[in-house]
PDB file of C-alpha atoms in Angstrom:
ATOM      1  CA  MET A   1     -95.734  73.806  66.659  1.00  0.00           C
ATOM      2  CA  THR A   2     -99.502  74.102  66.711  1.00  0.00           C
ATOM      3  CA  THR A   3    -101.656  71.392  65.124  1.00  0.00           C
ATOM      4  CA  THR A   4    -102.654  73.766  62.335  1.00  0.00           C
ATOM      5  CA  ALA A   5     -99.052  74.707  61.621  1.00  0.00           C
ATOM      6  CA  ALA A   6     -98.019  71.040  61.591  1.00  0.00           C
ATOM      7  CA  SER A   7    -100.812  70.239  59.117  1.00  0.00           C
ATOM      8  CA  ASN A   8     -99.640  73.079  56.886  1.00  0.00           C
ATOM      9  CA  VAL A   9     -96.059  71.793  56.991  1.00  0.00           C
ATOM     10  CA  ILE A  10     -97.187  68.295  56.022  1.00  0.00           C
ATOM     11  CA  ALA A  11     -99.365  69.625  53.206  1.00  0.00           C
ATOM     12  CA  THR A  12     -96.447  71.641  51.868  1.00  0.00           C
ATOM     13  CA  ALA A  13     -94.066  68.700  52.196  1.00  0.00           C
ATOM     14  CA  ARG A  14     -96.414  66.606  50.094  1.00  0.00           C
ATOM     15  CA  ALA A  15     -95.153  68.556  47.099  1.00  0.00           C
ATOM     16  CA  LEU A  16     -93.815  65.831  44.866  1.00  0.00           C
ATOM     17  CA  GLY A  17     -90.334  64.747  45.777  1.00  0.00           C
ATOM     18  CA  TYR A  18     -89.668  66.869  48.851  1.00  0.00           C
ATOM     19  CA  ARG A  19     -91.330  64.856  51.586  1.00  0.00           C
ATOM     20  CA  ALA A  20     -89.448  62.338  53.662  1.00  0.00           C
ATOM     21  CA  PRO A  21     -90.548  58.754  52.963  1.00  0.00           C
ATOM     22  CA  LYS A  22     -91.927  58.178  56.469  1.00  0.00           C
ATOM     23  CA  LEU A  23     -93.735  61.531  56.712  1.00  0.00           C
ATOM     24  CA  SER A  24     -96.823  60.104  55.003  1.00  0.00           C
ATOM     25  CA  LYS A  25     -97.010  57.308  57.575  1.00  0.00           C
ATOM     26  CA  LEU A  26     -96.131  59.320  60.666  1.00  0.00           C
ATOM     27  CA  LYS A  27     -98.282  62.351  59.784  1.00  0.00           C
ATOM     28  CA  LYS A  28     -95.961  64.418  61.933  1.00  0.00           C
ATOM     29  CA  ALA A  29     -93.246  66.710  60.642  1.00  0.00           C
ATOM     30  CA  ASN A  30     -90.097  66.967  62.723  1.00  0.00           C
ATOM     31  CA  THR A  31     -86.491  68.057  62.333  1.00  0.00           C
ATOM     32  CA  LYS A  32     -85.558  64.772  60.621  1.00  0.00           C
ATOM     33  CA  THR A  33     -88.216  65.299  57.927  1.00  0.00           C
ATOM     34  CA  ASP A  34     -86.943  68.860  57.493  1.00  0.00           C
ATOM     35  CA  VAL A  35     -83.378  67.563  57.088  1.00  0.00           C
ATOM     36  CA  TYR A  36     -84.614  65.153  54.399  1.00  0.00           C
ATOM     37  CA  SER A  37     -86.259  68.016  52.490  1.00  0.00           C
ATOM     38  CA  LEU A  38     -83.083  70.091  52.778  1.00  0.00           C
ATOM     39  CA  GLY A  39     -81.129  67.159  51.325  1.00  0.00           C
ATOM     40  CA  VAL A  40     -83.517  66.968  48.371  1.00  0.00           C
ATOM     41  CA  ILE A  41     -83.057  70.692  47.712  1.00  0.00           C
ATOM     42  CA  MET A  42     -79.276  70.261  47.841  1.00  0.00           C
ATOM     43  CA  LEU A  43     -79.478  67.354  45.370  1.00  0.00           C
ATOM     44  CA  GLU A  44     -81.689  69.466  43.124  1.00  0.00           C
ATOM     45  CA  LEU A  45     -79.076  72.235  43.083  1.00  0.00           C
ATOM     46  CA  LEU A  46     -76.189  69.826  42.474  1.00  0.00           C
ATOM     47  CA  THR A  47     -77.863  67.806  39.714  1.00  0.00           C
ATOM     48  CA  GLY A  48     -80.000  70.390  37.975  1.00  0.00           C
ATOM     49  CA  LYS A  49     -82.886  67.887  38.131  1.00  0.00           C
ATOM     50  CA  THR A  50     -86.246  68.366  39.785  1.00  0.00           C
ATOM     51  CA  PRO A  51     -87.209  65.988  42.583  1.00  0.00           C
ATOM     52  CA  GLY A  52     -90.406  64.923  40.835  1.00  0.00           C
ATOM     53  CA  GLU A  53     -88.533  63.938  37.692  1.00  0.00           C
ATOM     54  CA  ALA A  54     -88.250  60.135  37.673  1.00  0.00           C
ATOM     55  CA  MET A  55     -84.923  58.838  36.395  1.00  0.00           C
ATOM     56  CA  ASN A  56     -85.129  55.171  35.409  1.00  0.00           C
ATOM     57  CA  GLY A  57     -88.082  54.776  37.773  1.00  0.00           C
ATOM     58  CA  LEU A  58     -86.149  56.210  40.740  1.00  0.00           C
ATOM     59  CA  ASP A  59     -86.781  59.403  42.660  1.00  0.00           C
ATOM     60  CA  LEU A  60     -83.975  61.954  42.865  1.00  0.00           C
ATOM     61  CA  PRO A  61     -82.314  60.684  46.079  1.00  0.00           C
ATOM     62  CA  GLN A  62     -82.455  57.057  44.879  1.00  0.00           C
ATOM     63  CA  TRP A  63     -81.072  57.991  41.458  1.00  0.00           C
ATOM     64  CA  VAL A  64     -78.151  59.955  42.925  1.00  0.00           C
ATOM     65  CA  ALA A  65     -77.365  57.148  45.385  1.00  0.00           C
ATOM     66  CA  SER A  66     -77.362  54.595  42.540  1.00  0.00           C
ATOM     67  CA  ILE A  67     -74.989  56.712  40.454  1.00  0.00           C
ATOM     68  CA  VAL A  68     -72.635  57.223  43.400  1.00  0.00           C
ATOM     69  CA  LYS A  69     -72.773  53.509  44.222  1.00  0.00           C
ATOM     70  CA  GLU A  70     -71.598  52.749  40.675  1.00  0.00           C
ATOM     71  CA  GLU A  71     -68.766  55.267  41.216  1.00  0.00           C
ATOM     72  CA  TRP A  72     -69.979  57.538  38.423  1.00  0.00           C
ATOM     73  CA  THR A  73     -70.061  60.541  40.745  1.00  0.00           C
ATOM     74  CA  ASN A  74     -69.165  63.062  38.039  1.00  0.00           C
ATOM     75  CA  GLU A  75     -72.302  61.990  36.129  1.00  0.00           C
ATOM     76  CA  VAL A  76     -74.427  63.346  38.991  1.00  0.00           C
ATOM     77  CA  PHE A  77     -73.419  66.989  38.780  1.00  0.00           C
ATOM     78  CA  ASP A  78     -75.188  69.446  36.519  1.00  0.00           C
ATOM     79  CA  LEU A  79     -73.014  70.318  33.507  1.00  0.00           C
ATOM     80  CA  GLU A  80     -73.573  74.043  33.998  1.00  0.00           C
ATOM     81  CA  LEU A  81     -72.390  73.733  37.597  1.00  0.00           C
ATOM     82  CA  MET A  82     -69.291  71.825  36.506  1.00  0.00           C
ATOM     83  CA  ARG A  83     -68.477  74.466  33.867  1.00  0.00           C
ATOM     84  CA  ALA A  84     -68.981  77.313  36.304  1.00  0.00           C
ATOM     85  CA  ALA A  85     -66.960  75.738  39.095  1.00  0.00           C
ATOM     86  CA  PRO A  86     -64.347  73.360  37.686  1.00  0.00           C
ATOM     87  CA  SER A  87     -61.876  74.050  40.486  1.00  0.00           C
ATOM     88  CA  ILE A  88     -64.176  73.354  43.426  1.00  0.00           C
ATOM     89  CA  GLY A  89     -64.481  69.593  43.006  1.00  0.00           C
ATOM     90  CA  ASP A  90     -63.820  68.786  46.665  1.00  0.00           C
ATOM     91  CA  GLU A  91     -66.517  71.198  47.810  1.00  0.00           C
ATOM     92  CA  LEU A  92     -69.004  69.644  45.380  1.00  0.00           C
ATOM     93  CA  LEU A  93     -68.179  66.148  46.601  1.00  0.00           C
ATOM     94  CA  ASN A  94     -68.492  67.191  50.235  1.00  0.00           C
ATOM     95  CA  THR A  95     -71.836  68.848  49.519  1.00  0.00           C
ATOM     96  CA  LEU A  96     -72.999  65.707  47.698  1.00  0.00           C
ATOM     97  CA  LYS A  97     -71.987  63.548  50.678  1.00  0.00           C
ATOM     98  CA  LEU A  98     -73.881  65.844  53.043  1.00  0.00           C
ATOM     99  CA  ALA A  99     -76.970  65.821  50.816  1.00  0.00           C
ATOM    100  CA  LEU A 100     -76.954  62.018  50.651  1.00  0.00           C
ATOM    101  CA  HIS A 101     -76.568  61.880  54.415  1.00  0.00           C
ATOM    102  CA  CYS A 102     -79.608  64.162  54.753  1.00  0.00           C
ATOM    103  CA  VAL A 103     -81.790  61.934  52.546  1.00  0.00           C
ATOM    104  CA  ASP A 104     -80.827  58.690  54.251  1.00  0.00           C
ATOM    105  CA  PRO A 105     -83.919  56.435  54.339  1.00  0.00           C
ATOM    106  CA  SER A 106     -83.468  55.989  58.088  1.00  0.00           C
ATOM    107  CA  PRO A 107     -84.384  59.186  59.971  1.00  0.00           C
ATOM    108  CA  SER A 108     -82.030  58.310  62.834  1.00  0.00           C
ATOM    109  CA  ALA A 109     -79.090  58.238  60.394  1.00  0.00           C
ATOM    110  CA  ARG A 110     -79.730  61.794  59.176  1.00  0.00           C
ATOM    111  CA  PRO A 111     -77.666  64.662  60.617  1.00  0.00           C
ATOM    112  CA  GLU A 112     -78.880  66.453  63.717  1.00  0.00           C
ATOM    113  CA  VAL A 113     -80.038  70.041  63.478  1.00  0.00           C
ATOM    114  CA  GLN A 114     -78.132  72.290  65.837  1.00  0.00           C
TER     115      GLN A 114
END
């Protein structure tokens, strides 16, 4: 990636809520920062909430992780999604697990891009 392209990626990733926590410090986008952003998009689709919307002072990934930690997983999913897809609970849970894996605070713990 050229320096100009990398700068453009970082500027775009600065959009509230989509950038990986360490991207601001590293100033270099990579596949792990892309995976983080993908995870945020997946959480956005599953919850119906925007990433910039603070929930109890937490960003979207932190909020979802706190709900899952308390074992209130069904509270995470958007009601419209649950109504539209009541029989695909396992797929929703698997997608939620993948999304949380993608937004892991540690870049090395995020899935690899193949």
